[in-house]
PDB file of C-alpha atoms and ligand atoms in Angstrom:
ATOM      1  CA  MET A   1     -53.979  23.773  -0.321  1.00 46.00           C
ATOM      2  CA  GLU A   2     -52.034  24.955   2.735  1.00 55.00           C
ATOM      3  CA  ASN A   3     -50.585  21.699   4.036  1.00 65.00           C
ATOM      4  CA  ASN A   4     -51.556  19.512   1.120  1.00 76.00           C
ATOM      5  CA  PHE A   5     -49.609  20.721  -1.887  1.00 86.00           C
ATOM      6  CA  ILE A   6     -50.318  17.608  -4.035  1.00 93.00           C
ATOM      7  CA  GLN A   7     -52.899  18.255  -6.735  1.00 93.00           C
ATOM      8  CA  GLY A   8     -54.021  16.918 -10.122  1.00 94.00           C
ATOM      9  CA  THR A   9     -51.088  18.548 -11.916  1.00 96.00           C
ATOM     10  CA  THR A  10     -48.316  17.402  -9.537  1.00 97.00           C
ATOM     11  CA  GLY A  11     -45.444  15.674 -11.376  1.00 97.00           C
ATOM     12  CA  LEU A  12     -43.799  12.545 -10.009  1.00 98.00           C
ATOM     13  CA  THR A  13     -40.039  12.086  -9.566  1.00 98.00           C
ATOM     14  CA  GLY A  14     -38.215   9.584  -7.407  1.00 98.00           C
ATOM     15  CA  LEU A  15     -35.494   7.076  -6.754  1.00 98.00           C
ATOM     16  CA  ILE A  16     -35.187   3.419  -7.736  1.00 98.00           C
ATOM     17  CA  GLY A  17     -32.900   0.925  -5.982  1.00 98.00           C
ATOM     18  CA  TYR A  18     -32.826  -1.501  -3.096  1.00 97.00           C
ATOM     19  CA  PRO A  19     -32.701  -0.985  -0.144  1.00 96.00           C
ATOM     20  CA  LEU A  20     -33.751   2.691   0.118  1.00 96.00           C
ATOM     21  CA  LYS A  21     -35.132   3.221   3.616  1.00 94.00           C
ATOM     22  CA  HIS A  22     -32.085   5.271   4.721  1.00 91.00           C
ATOM     23  CA  SER A  23     -31.717   7.400   1.584  1.00 93.00           C
ATOM     24  CA  LEU A  24     -31.432  11.162   2.132  1.00 92.00           C
ATOM     25  CA  SER A  25     -32.586  11.914  -1.430  1.00 95.00           C
ATOM     26  CA  PRO A  26     -36.370  12.064  -0.806  1.00 96.00           C
ATOM     27  CA  SER A  27     -35.875  14.582   1.986  1.00 95.00           C
ATOM     28  CA  MET A  28     -33.386  16.611  -0.089  1.00 96.00           C
ATOM     29  CA  HIS A  29     -35.500  16.839  -3.267  1.00 97.00           C
ATOM     30  CA  ASN A  30     -38.894  17.318  -1.623  1.00 97.00           C
ATOM     31  CA  SER A  31     -37.479  20.108   0.567  1.00 96.00           C
ATOM     32  CA  ALA A  32     -36.045  21.785  -2.534  1.00 97.00           C
ATOM     33  CA  PHE A  33     -39.307  21.402  -4.514  1.00 97.00           C
ATOM     34  CA  ARG A  34     -41.290  22.954  -1.648  1.00 96.00           C
ATOM     35  CA  LYS A  35     -38.799  25.769  -1.094  1.00 96.00           C
ATOM     36  CA  LEU A  36     -38.946  26.751  -4.773  1.00 97.00           C
ATOM     37  CA  GLY A  37     -42.708  26.142  -5.038  1.00 96.00           C
ATOM     38  CA  LEU A  38     -42.324  23.531  -7.786  1.00 97.00           C
ATOM     39  CA  ASP A  39     -45.310  21.284  -8.501  1.00 97.00           C
ATOM     40  CA  LEU A  40     -43.344  18.023  -8.047  1.00 98.00           C
ATOM     41  CA  VAL A  41     -42.959  15.216  -5.494  1.00 98.00           C
ATOM     42  CA  TYR A  42     -40.121  12.698  -5.015  1.00 98.00           C
ATOM     43  CA  LEU A  43     -40.731   9.166  -3.749  1.00 98.00           C
ATOM     44  CA  ALA A  44     -38.464   6.179  -3.040  1.00 98.00           C
ATOM     45  CA  PHE A  45     -39.387   3.051  -5.035  1.00 98.00           C
ATOM     46  CA  GLU A  46     -37.714  -0.090  -3.733  1.00 98.00           C
ATOM     47  CA  ILE A  47     -37.153  -2.223  -6.819  1.00 98.00           C
ATOM     48  CA  GLU A  48     -35.126  -5.386  -6.295  1.00 96.00           C
ATOM     49  CA  ASP A  49     -32.431  -6.807  -8.542  1.00 95.00           C
ATOM     50  CA  GLY A  50     -34.171  -8.680 -11.355  1.00 95.00           C
ATOM     51  CA  SER A  51     -37.173  -6.331 -11.534  1.00 97.00           C
ATOM     52  CA  LEU A  52     -35.476  -3.378 -13.226  1.00 98.00           C
ATOM     53  CA  GLN A  53     -37.147  -3.794 -16.635  1.00 97.00           C
ATOM     54  CA  ASP A  54     -40.594  -3.985 -14.972  1.00 97.00           C
ATOM     55  CA  GLY A  55     -39.695  -0.932 -12.909  1.00 97.00           C
ATOM     56  CA  LEU A  56     -38.716   1.054 -16.017  1.00 97.00           C
ATOM     57  CA  ASN A  57     -41.925   0.040 -17.786  1.00 96.00           C
ATOM     58  CA  ALA A  58     -43.826   1.379 -14.774  1.00 96.00           C
ATOM     59  CA  MET A  59     -41.857   4.654 -14.892  1.00 97.00           C
ATOM     60  CA  ARG A  60     -42.795   5.076 -18.558  1.00 96.00           C
ATOM     61  CA  THR A  61     -46.457   4.165 -18.010  1.00 96.00           C
ATOM     62  CA  LEU A  62     -46.809   6.572 -15.087  1.00 96.00           C
ATOM     63  CA  ASN A  63     -44.989   9.292 -17.065  1.00 96.00           C
ATOM     64  CA  VAL A  64     -42.525   9.899 -14.217  1.00 98.00           C
ATOM     65  CA  LYS A  65     -40.670  13.168 -14.971  1.00 98.00           C
ATOM     66  CA  GLY A  66     -37.285  11.962 -13.815  1.00 98.00           C
ATOM     67  CA  PHE A  67     -35.641   9.740 -11.235  1.00 98.00           C
ATOM     68  CA  ASN A  68     -32.418   8.796  -9.513  1.00 98.00           C
ATOM     69  CA  VAL A  69     -30.941   5.330  -9.731  1.00 97.00           C
ATOM     70  CA  THR A  70     -28.894   3.635  -7.047  1.00 96.00           C
ATOM     71  CA  MET A  71     -27.585   0.162  -6.227  1.00 94.00           C
ATOM     72  CA  PRO A  72     -28.120  -2.476  -7.551  1.00 96.00           C
ATOM     73  CA  HIS A  73     -29.303  -0.900 -10.837  1.00 97.00           C
ATOM     74  CA  LYS A  74     -26.728   1.768 -11.759  1.00 96.00           C
ATOM     75  CA  GLN A  75     -24.800  -0.369 -14.248  1.00 95.00           C
ATOM     76  CA  LYS A  76     -27.567  -2.555 -15.685  1.00 97.00           C
ATOM     77  CA  ILE A  77     -29.821   0.396 -16.483  1.00 98.00           C
ATOM     78  CA  VAL A  78     -27.326   1.762 -19.055  1.00 97.00           C
ATOM     79  CA  GLN A  79     -28.439  -0.877 -21.621  1.00 97.00           C
ATOM     80  CA  LEU A  80     -32.152  -0.347 -20.971  1.00 98.00           C
ATOM     81  CA  LEU A  81     -32.452   3.410 -21.579  1.00 98.00           C
ATOM     82  CA  ASP A  82     -33.256   5.283 -24.806  1.00 97.00           C
ATOM     83  CA  GLY A  83     -30.105   7.388 -24.559  1.00 98.00           C
ATOM     84  CA  VAL A  84     -27.103   7.959 -22.241  1.00 98.00           C
ATOM     85  CA  SER A  85     -24.811  11.019 -21.912  1.00 96.00           C
ATOM     86  CA  ASP A  86     -21.240  10.657 -23.219  1.00 92.00           C
ATOM     87  CA  ASP A  87     -19.597  10.731 -19.788  1.00 90.00           C
ATOM     88  CA  ALA A  88     -22.100   8.281 -18.239  1.00 95.00           C
ATOM     89  CA  LYS A  89     -21.373   5.959 -21.177  1.00 94.00           C
ATOM     90  CA  ILE A  90     -17.662   5.903 -20.297  1.00 93.00           C
ATOM     91  CA  ILE A  91     -18.428   5.547 -16.568  1.00 95.00           C
ATOM     92  CA  GLU A  92     -20.849   2.733 -17.563  1.00 95.00           C
ATOM     93  CA  SER A  93     -23.173   3.851 -14.796  1.00 95.00           C
ATOM     94  CA  VAL A  94     -26.275   6.062 -14.569  1.00 97.00           C
ATOM     95  CA  ASN A  95     -27.611   7.715 -11.393  1.00 96.00           C
ATOM     96  CA  THR A  96     -30.074  10.173 -12.980  1.00 98.00           C
ATOM     97  CA  VAL A  97     -32.761   9.670 -15.632  1.00 98.00           C
ATOM     98  CA  LYS A  98     -34.866  12.327 -17.329  1.00 98.00           C
ATOM     99  CA  ASN A  99     -38.059  11.565 -19.179  1.00 97.00           C
ATOM    100  CA  GLU A 100     -37.724  13.617 -22.351  1.00 96.00           C
ATOM    101  CA  ASN A 101     -41.073  13.357 -24.166  1.00 93.00           C
ATOM    102  CA  GLY A 102     -41.372   9.660 -23.421  1.00 93.00           C
ATOM    103  CA  LYS A 103     -37.679   8.855 -23.957  1.00 96.00           C
ATOM    104  CA  LEU A 104     -35.685   7.906 -20.856  1.00 98.00           C
ATOM    105  CA  ILE A 105     -32.248   9.559 -21.024  1.00 98.00           C
ATOM    106  CA  GLY A 106     -29.491   8.643 -18.514  1.00 98.00           C
ATOM    107  CA  TYR A 107     -26.853  10.828 -16.879  1.00 98.00           C
ATOM    108  CA  ASN A 108     -24.307  10.394 -14.097  1.00 97.00           C
ATOM    109  CA  THR A 109     -23.968  13.213 -11.555  1.00 97.00           C
ATOM    110  CA  ASP A 110     -21.892  11.304  -8.939  1.00 95.00           C
ATOM    111  CA  GLY A 111     -18.476  12.351 -10.255  1.00 96.00           C
ATOM    112  CA  LYS A 112     -19.827  15.706 -11.451  1.00 97.00           C
ATOM    113  CA  GLY A 113     -21.041  16.386  -7.892  1.00 97.00           C
ATOM    114  CA  LEU A 114     -17.481  16.053  -6.631  1.00 98.00           C
ATOM    115  CA  VAL A 115     -16.136  18.206  -9.476  1.00 97.00           C
ATOM    116  CA  LYS A 116     -18.694  20.935  -8.696  1.00 96.00           C
ATOM    117  CA  ALA A 117     -17.852  20.725  -4.976  1.00 97.00           C
ATOM    118  CA  LEU A 118     -14.183  21.347  -5.864  1.00 98.00           C
ATOM    119  CA  GLU A 119     -15.125  24.251  -8.145  1.00 97.00           C
ATOM    120  CA  GLU A 120     -17.348  25.868  -5.514  1.00 95.00           C
ATOM    121  CA  SER A 121     -14.443  25.672  -3.043  1.00 96.00           C
ATOM    122  CA  GLY A 122     -12.033  27.184  -5.569  1.00 97.00           C
ATOM    123  CA  ILE A 123      -9.869  24.058  -5.839  1.00 98.00           C
ATOM    124  CA  ALA A 124      -8.157  23.750  -9.233  1.00 98.00           C
ATOM    125  CA  TYR A 125      -8.200  20.342 -10.935  1.00 98.00           C
ATOM    126  CA  LYS A 126      -7.855  21.188 -14.645  1.00 98.00           C
ATOM    127  CA  GLY A 127      -4.343  20.278 -15.798  1.00 98.00           C
ATOM    128  CA  LYS A 128      -3.565  18.920 -12.317  1.00 98.00           C
ATOM    129  CA  LYS A 129      -2.650  15.537 -10.859  1.00 98.00           C
ATOM    130  CA  VAL A 130      -5.226  13.794  -8.658  1.00 98.00           C
ATOM    131  CA  VAL A 131      -4.518  10.752  -6.465  1.00 98.00           C
ATOM    132  CA  ILE A 132      -7.517   8.534  -5.697  1.00 98.00           C
ATOM    133  CA  LEU A 133      -7.658   5.801  -3.034  1.00 98.00           C
ATOM    134  CA  GLY A 134     -10.095   2.993  -3.876  1.00 98.00           C
ATOM    135  CA  ALA A 135     -11.471   1.546  -7.115  1.00 98.00           C
ATOM    136  CA  GLY A 136     -15.166   0.838  -6.398  1.00 93.00           C
ATOM    137  CA  GLY A 137     -18.180   2.438  -8.081  1.00 92.00           C
ATOM    138  CA  ALA A 138     -17.667   5.887  -6.546  1.00 94.00           C
ATOM    139  CA  ALA A 139     -13.951   5.921  -7.405  1.00 96.00           C
ATOM    140  CA  ARG A 140     -14.756   4.978 -11.015  1.00 96.00           C
ATOM    141  CA  ALA A 141     -17.303   7.791 -11.427  1.00 96.00           C
ATOM    142  CA  ILE A 142     -14.992  10.377  -9.821  1.00 97.00           C
ATOM    143  CA  ALA A 143     -11.805   9.343 -11.665  1.00 98.00           C
ATOM    144  CA  ILE A 144     -13.465   9.272 -15.082  1.00 96.00           C
ATOM    145  CA  GLN A 145     -15.346  12.550 -14.524  1.00 96.00           C
ATOM    146  CA  LEU A 146     -12.202  14.361 -13.371  1.00 97.00           C
ATOM    147  CA  ALA A 147     -10.315  13.045 -16.420  1.00 97.00           C
ATOM    148  CA  PHE A 148     -13.237  13.946 -18.703  1.00 94.00           C
ATOM    149  CA  ASP A 149     -13.384  17.463 -17.213  1.00 95.00           C
ATOM    150  CA  GLY A 150      -9.664  18.163 -17.642  1.00 97.00           C
ATOM    151  CA  ALA A 151      -7.531  16.676 -14.836  1.00 98.00           C
ATOM    152  CA  ALA A 152      -4.177  15.932 -16.516  1.00 98.00           C
ATOM    153  CA  GLN A 153      -3.221  12.908 -14.451  1.00 98.00           C
ATOM    154  CA  ILE A 154      -5.196  10.383 -12.416  1.00 98.00           C
ATOM    155  CA  VAL A 155      -3.295   8.030 -10.096  1.00 98.00           C
ATOM    156  CA  MET A 156      -5.408   5.312  -8.482  1.00 98.00           C
ATOM    157  CA  ALA A 157      -4.348   3.090  -5.570  1.00 98.00           C
ATOM    158  CA  ASN A 158      -6.403   0.069  -4.539  1.00 98.00           C
ATOM    159  CA  ARG A 159      -6.012  -3.022  -2.352  1.00 98.00           C
ATOM    160  CA  THR A 160      -7.180  -5.097  -5.337  1.00 98.00           C
ATOM    161  CA  ILE A 161      -4.976  -3.484  -7.972  1.00 98.00           C
ATOM    162  CA  ILE A 162      -6.677  -5.175 -10.937  1.00 98.00           C
ATOM    163  CA  LYS A 163      -9.803  -3.078 -10.263  1.00 98.00           C
ATOM    164  CA  ALA A 164      -7.738   0.128 -10.391  1.00 98.00           C
ATOM    165  CA  LYS A 165      -6.058  -1.069 -13.596  1.00 98.00           C
ATOM    166  CA  MET A 166      -9.426  -1.573 -15.285  1.00 97.00           C
ATOM    167  CA  ILE A 167     -10.562   1.979 -14.491  1.00 98.00           C
ATOM    168  CA  ILE A 168      -7.214   3.431 -15.528  1.00 98.00           C
ATOM    169  CA  ASN A 169      -7.297   1.484 -18.819  1.00 98.00           C
ATOM    170  CA  THR A 170     -10.673   3.060 -19.571  1.00 97.00           C
ATOM    171  CA  ILE A 171      -9.225   6.546 -18.958  1.00 97.00           C
ATOM    172  CA  ASN A 172      -6.135   5.880 -21.069  1.00 98.00           C
ATOM    173  CA  GLU A 173      -8.183   4.419 -23.930  1.00 97.00           C
ATOM    174  CA  LYS A 174     -11.133   6.813 -23.991  1.00 95.00           C
ATOM    175  CA  ILE A 175      -9.913  10.157 -22.610  1.00 95.00           C
ATOM    176  CA  PRO A 176      -6.708  11.078 -24.487  1.00 95.00           C
ATOM    177  CA  THR A 177      -6.316  14.411 -22.662  1.00 96.00           C
ATOM    178  CA  SER A 178      -5.683  12.637 -19.357  1.00 97.00           C
ATOM    179  CA  LYS A 179      -3.003  10.148 -18.313  1.00 98.00           C
ATOM    180  CA  GLY A 180      -3.903   7.396 -15.851  1.00 98.00           C
ATOM    181  CA  LYS A 181      -1.753   5.192 -13.637  1.00 98.00           C
ATOM    182  CA  ALA A 182      -2.691   2.356 -11.245  1.00 98.00           C
ATOM    183  CA  ILE A 183      -0.509   1.794  -8.175  1.00 98.00           C
ATOM    184  CA  GLU A 184      -0.357  -0.554  -5.189  1.00 98.00           C
ATOM    185  CA  MET A 185      -2.006   0.590  -1.942  1.00 98.00           C
ATOM    186  CA  ASP A 186       1.489   1.176  -0.534  1.00 98.00           C
ATOM    187  CA  GLU A 187       2.217   4.257   1.557  1.00 97.00           C
ATOM    188  CA  GLU A 188       5.744   4.801   0.244  1.00 98.00           C
ATOM    189  CA  ILE A 189       4.457   4.737  -3.338  1.00 98.00           C
ATOM    190  CA  ILE A 190       1.484   6.979  -2.471  1.00 98.00           C
ATOM    191  CA  LYS A 191       3.799   9.453  -0.677  1.00 98.00           C
ATOM    192  CA  GLU A 192       5.979   9.672  -3.780  1.00 98.00           C
ATOM    193  CA  GLU A 193       2.946  10.312  -5.998  1.00 98.00           C
ATOM    194  CA  LEU A 194       1.657  13.030  -3.647  1.00 98.00           C
ATOM    195  CA  LYS A 195       4.830  15.105  -4.069  1.00 98.00           C
ATOM    196  CA  ASP A 196       3.528  16.742  -7.275  1.00 98.00           C
ATOM    197  CA  ALA A 197      -0.218  16.108  -6.835  1.00 98.00           C
ATOM    198  CA  SER A 198      -2.907  18.755  -6.197  1.00 98.00           C
ATOM    199  CA  ILE A 199      -5.743  16.651  -4.778  1.00 98.00           C
ATOM    200  CA  LEU A 200      -6.016  13.393  -2.780  1.00 98.00           C
ATOM    201  CA  ILE A 201      -9.441  11.721  -2.547  1.00 98.00           C
ATOM    202  CA  ASN A 202     -10.474   8.826  -0.308  1.00 98.00           C
ATOM    203  CA  CYS A 203     -13.034   6.706  -2.170  1.00 98.00           C
ATOM    204  CA  THR A 204     -12.554   3.594  -0.034  1.00 97.00           C
ATOM    205  CA  SER A 205     -15.149   2.789   2.612  1.00 96.00           C
ATOM    206  CA  ILE A 206     -12.502   2.916   5.368  1.00 98.00           C
ATOM    207  CA  GLY A 207     -13.475   5.496   8.017  1.00 97.00           C
ATOM    208  CA  MET A 208     -17.255   5.097   7.855  1.00 96.00           C
ATOM    209  CA  LYS A 209     -19.251   4.411  11.042  1.00 90.00           C
ATOM    210  CA  SER A 210     -18.257   0.699  11.159  1.00 93.00           C
ATOM    211  CA  THR A 211     -14.529   1.517  10.767  1.00 96.00           C
ATOM    212  CA  ILE A 212     -14.593   4.948  12.391  1.00 97.00           C
ATOM    213  CA  ASP A 213     -11.159   4.612  14.035  1.00 97.00           C
ATOM    214  CA  GLN A 214      -9.432   3.569  10.799  1.00 98.00           C
ATOM    215  CA  SER A 215      -7.885   5.500   7.909  1.00 98.00           C
ATOM    216  CA  PRO A 216      -6.739   4.310   4.460  1.00 98.00           C
ATOM    217  CA  ILE A 217      -3.430   6.125   5.208  1.00 98.00           C
ATOM    218  CA  SER A 218      -1.823   5.076   8.489  1.00 97.00           C
ATOM    219  CA  ASN A 219       1.261   7.291   8.565  1.00 97.00           C
ATOM    220  CA  VAL A 220       0.769  11.099   8.721  1.00 98.00           C
ATOM    221  CA  ASP A 221       4.106  11.560   6.926  1.00 97.00           C
ATOM    222  CA  THR A 222       2.484  10.160   3.785  1.00 98.00           C
ATOM    223  CA  PHE A 223       0.391  13.346   3.373  1.00 98.00           C
ATOM    224  CA  ASN A 224       1.759  16.434   1.635  1.00 98.00           C
ATOM    225  CA  LYS A 225       0.521  19.671   3.242  1.00 98.00           C
ATOM    226  CA  ASP A 226       0.109  21.334  -0.166  1.00 98.00           C
ATOM    227  CA  VAL A 227      -2.347  18.700  -1.393  1.00 98.00           C
ATOM    228  CA  PHE A 228      -6.091  19.351  -0.932  1.00 98.00           C
ATOM    229  CA  VAL A 229      -7.609  16.294   0.793  1.00 98.00           C
ATOM    230  CA  VAL A 230     -11.162  15.049   0.173  1.00 98.00           C
ATOM    231  CA  ASP A 231     -13.012  12.226   1.881  1.00 98.00           C
ATOM    232  CA  ILE A 232     -16.272  11.288   0.148  1.00 97.00           C
ATOM    233  CA  ILE A 233     -17.591   9.907   3.450  1.00 96.00           C
ATOM    234  CA  TYR A 234     -20.113  12.254   5.183  1.00 91.00           C
ATOM    235  CA  ASP A 235     -20.930  10.186   8.263  1.00 91.00           C
ATOM    236  CA  PRO A 236     -18.921  10.904  10.358  1.00 95.00           C
ATOM    237  CA  LEU A 237     -18.507  14.515   9.239  1.00 93.00           C
ATOM    238  CA  LYS A 238     -14.780  14.321   9.952  1.00 97.00           C
ATOM    239  CA  THR A 239     -13.031  11.002   9.330  1.00 98.00           C
ATOM    240  CA  LYS A 240      -9.741   9.922  10.855  1.00 98.00           C
ATOM    241  CA  PHE A 241      -8.211  10.334   7.358  1.00 98.00           C
ATOM    242  CA  MET A 242      -9.249  14.030   7.384  1.00 98.00           C
ATOM    243  CA  SER A 243      -7.980  14.615  10.933  1.00 98.00           C
ATOM    244  CA  MET A 244      -4.596  13.114  10.044  1.00 98.00           C
ATOM    245  CA  ALA A 245      -4.376  15.269   6.909  1.00 98.00           C
ATOM    246  CA  GLU A 246      -5.225  18.395   8.943  1.00 98.00           C
ATOM    247  CA  GLU A 247      -2.499  17.477  11.453  1.00 98.00           C
ATOM    248  CA  VAL A 248       0.126  18.074   8.759  1.00 98.00           C
ATOM    249  CA  GLY A 249      -1.602  21.244   7.520  1.00 98.00           C
ATOM    250  CA  CYS A 250      -3.716  19.997   4.601  1.00 98.00           C
ATOM    251  CA  LYS A 251      -7.007  21.706   3.759  1.00 98.00           C
ATOM    252  CA  THR A 252      -9.836  19.152   3.731  1.00 98.00           C
ATOM    253  CA  MET A 253     -13.424  18.589   2.548  1.00 98.00           C
ATOM    254  CA  ASN A 254     -15.889  15.891   3.613  1.00 96.00           C
ATOM    255  CA  GLY A 255     -18.518  14.143   1.466  1.00 95.00           C
ATOM    256  CA  ILE A 256     -21.447  16.472   2.182  1.00 93.00           C
ATOM    257  CA  ASP A 257     -20.774  18.856  -0.689  1.00 94.00           C
ATOM    258  CA  MET A 258     -20.416  15.992  -3.178  1.00 95.00           C
ATOM    259  CA  LEU A 259     -23.694  14.500  -1.923  1.00 93.00           C
ATOM    260  CA  ILE A 260     -25.525  17.800  -2.213  1.00 95.00           C
ATOM    261  CA  TYR A 261     -24.067  18.820  -5.575  1.00 97.00           C
ATOM    262  CA  GLN A 262     -24.821  15.446  -7.177  1.00 97.00           C
ATOM    263  CA  GLY A 263     -28.395  16.028  -5.992  1.00 97.00           C
ATOM    264  CA  ASP A 264     -28.287  19.628  -7.252  1.00 97.00           C
ATOM    265  CA  LEU A 265     -27.134  18.471 -10.699  1.00 97.00           C
ATOM    266  CA  SER A 266     -29.935  15.861 -10.905  1.00 98.00           C
ATOM    267  CA  PHE A 267     -32.433  18.510  -9.735  1.00 98.00           C
ATOM    268  CA  ASN A 268     -31.166  20.836 -12.449  1.00 98.00           C
ATOM    269  CA  ILE A 269     -31.507  18.129 -15.137  1.00 98.00           C
ATOM    270  CA  TRP A 270     -35.173  17.623 -14.183  1.00 98.00           C
ATOM    271  CA  THR A 271     -36.278  21.173 -13.374  1.00 97.00           C
ATOM    272  CA  GLY A 272     -33.793  23.508 -15.092  1.00 97.00           C
ATOM    273  CA  GLU A 273     -33.388  25.221 -11.694  1.00 97.00           C
ATOM    274  CA  ASP A 274     -30.622  25.203  -9.082  1.00 96.00           C
ATOM    275  CA  MET A 275     -31.261  23.553  -5.755  1.00 97.00           C
ATOM    276  CA  PRO A 276     -31.253  26.028  -2.820  1.00 96.00           C
ATOM    277  CA  ILE A 277     -27.961  24.614  -1.516  1.00 94.00           C
ATOM    278  CA  GLU A 278     -27.596  26.410   1.828  1.00 93.00           C
ATOM    279  CA  TYR A 279     -31.221  25.713   2.743  1.00 95.00           C
ATOM    280  CA  ILE A 280     -30.805  22.009   1.888  1.00 95.00           C
ATOM    281  CA  LYS A 281     -27.635  21.764   4.004  1.00 90.00           C
ATOM    282  CA  GLU A 282     -29.611  23.236   6.875  1.00 90.00           C
ATOM    283  CA  VAL A 283     -32.473  20.760   6.392  1.00 88.00           C
ATOM    284  CA  LEU A 284     -30.252  17.687   6.055  1.00 85.00           C
ATOM    285  CA  PHE A 285     -27.348  18.385   8.349  1.00 79.00           C
ATOM    286  CA  LYS A 286     -28.267  21.428  10.423  1.00 73.00           C
ATOM    287  CA  THR A 287     -24.732  22.696   9.745  1.00 54.00           C
ATOM    288  CA  LYS A 288     -25.650  26.365   9.453  1.00 45.00           C
TER     289      LYS A 288
HETATM  290  P1  LIG B   1     -18.610   2.369  -3.513  1.00 73.61           P
HETATM  291  O1  LIG B   1     -19.766   1.936  -4.363  1.00 73.61           O
HETATM  292  O2  LIG B   1     -18.984   3.274  -2.378  1.00 73.61           O
HETATM  293  O3  LIG B   1     -17.480   2.886  -4.308  1.00 73.61           O
HETATM  294  P2  LIG B   1     -17.408  -0.248  -3.305  1.00 73.61           P
HETATM  295  O4  LIG B   1     -17.647  -0.394  -4.773  1.00 73.61           O
HETATM  296  O5  LIG B   1     -17.814  -1.360  -2.397  1.00 73.61           O
HETATM  297  O6  LIG B   1     -18.126   1.049  -2.743  1.00 73.61           O
HETATM  298  O7  LIG B   1     -15.849   0.077  -3.082  1.00 73.61           O
HETATM  299  C1  LIG B   1     -15.240   0.066  -1.840  1.00 73.61           C
HETATM  300  C2  LIG B   1     -13.757   0.455  -1.972  1.00 73.61           C
HETATM  301  O8  LIG B   1     -13.179   0.452  -0.652  1.00 73.61           O
HETATM  302  C3  LIG B   1     -12.932  -0.525  -2.806  1.00 73.61           C
HETATM  303  O9  LIG B   1     -11.898   0.180  -3.447  1.00 73.61           O
HETATM  304  C4  LIG B   1     -12.350  -1.451  -1.720  1.00 73.61           C
HETATM  305  O10 LIG B   1     -11.144  -2.092  -2.076  1.00 73.61           O
HETATM  306  P3  LIG B   1     -11.157  -3.529  -2.887  1.00 73.61           P
HETATM  307  O11 LIG B   1     -11.488  -3.155  -4.295  1.00 73.61           O
HETATM  308  O12 LIG B   1      -9.791  -4.054  -2.729  1.00 73.61           O
HETATM  309  O13 LIG B   1     -12.220  -4.343  -2.217  1.00 73.61           O
HETATM  310  C5  LIG B   1     -12.064  -0.441  -0.632  1.00 73.61           C
HETATM  311  N1  LIG B   1     -11.973  -1.072   0.696  1.00 73.61           N
HETATM  312  C6  LIG B   1     -12.989  -1.457   1.498  1.00 73.61           C
HETATM  313  N2  LIG B   1     -12.522  -1.982   2.646  1.00 73.61           N
HETATM  314  C7  LIG B   1     -11.154  -1.920   2.566  1.00 73.61           C
HETATM  315  C8  LIG B   1     -10.085  -2.299   3.442  1.00 73.61           C
HETATM  316  N3  LIG B   1     -10.323  -2.832   4.650  1.00 73.61           N
HETATM  317  N4  LIG B   1      -8.829  -2.078   3.013  1.00 73.61           N
HETATM  318  C9  LIG B   1      -8.565  -1.535   1.806  1.00 73.61           C
HETATM  319  N5  LIG B   1      -9.534  -1.165   0.937  1.00 73.61           N
HETATM  320  C10 LIG B   1     -10.811  -1.339   1.305  1.00 73.61           C
END
């Protein structure tokens, strides 16, 4: 047994999407399974667009215990499952599936991962105003989850404003406890909105490795030092956006905690146990 932990009883979990070669999820989940001594393995299954139904049939046949879902299947899978959680239904996207006695049930832990990261850092969002930059898939999951979990106001700025308007319409129609507003990606307008906001989140792709010297905000005066600033990017660990925010005195958080907590929440859905967070950070990022 010593090095080979796989046996006749070992349960299969994994990830479906395409491409997957660079995913951190297999390393994260297998490390956590081993650390906790759980009789499970996690594999990456590259399934191309167009083969999702076949892929799901295979998951059922092989009695896979649970799996993550990433691009290009997150939206299409919603229609193909046996059940979907209420918040994932509104987000219209699933990143986690659990096999519950043969029924495949979908959840979304992307936005929840960010919410848990805020909670673990003691950042209040219930009843507060949150400003979000970007209106892609990640922005949609985060905005809707924050609204669903009690943020009073969501303001979303995007280059293509129609995409922000669509997300905001969903919030205003389906989550009556939260008020949404779409705005232009205009620094004067964003600055005005930040005056009474609690949290600012970058969900655009600006600042990743290919645009490392860019920031979605170009003028440091736009930031408000009392607003907690989050960038969901984790490579680099500190984006230009975060450095600029820190220059004016803002507290900041990068995307590592969101990444790990979305994994932790999926792990918990499958196993009922919490992921050993600090150990996983060490394994993935050698930060401690
Ligand atoms: P993800 O799935 O990570 O959310 P995405 O759906 O491709 O990624 O979304 C990328 C976001 O970054 C979008 O809000 C995009 O703006 P548009 O909707 O206008 O395309 C934003 N983005 C990317 N490059 C940008 C740029 N150079 N300037 C402004 N916004 C940009």
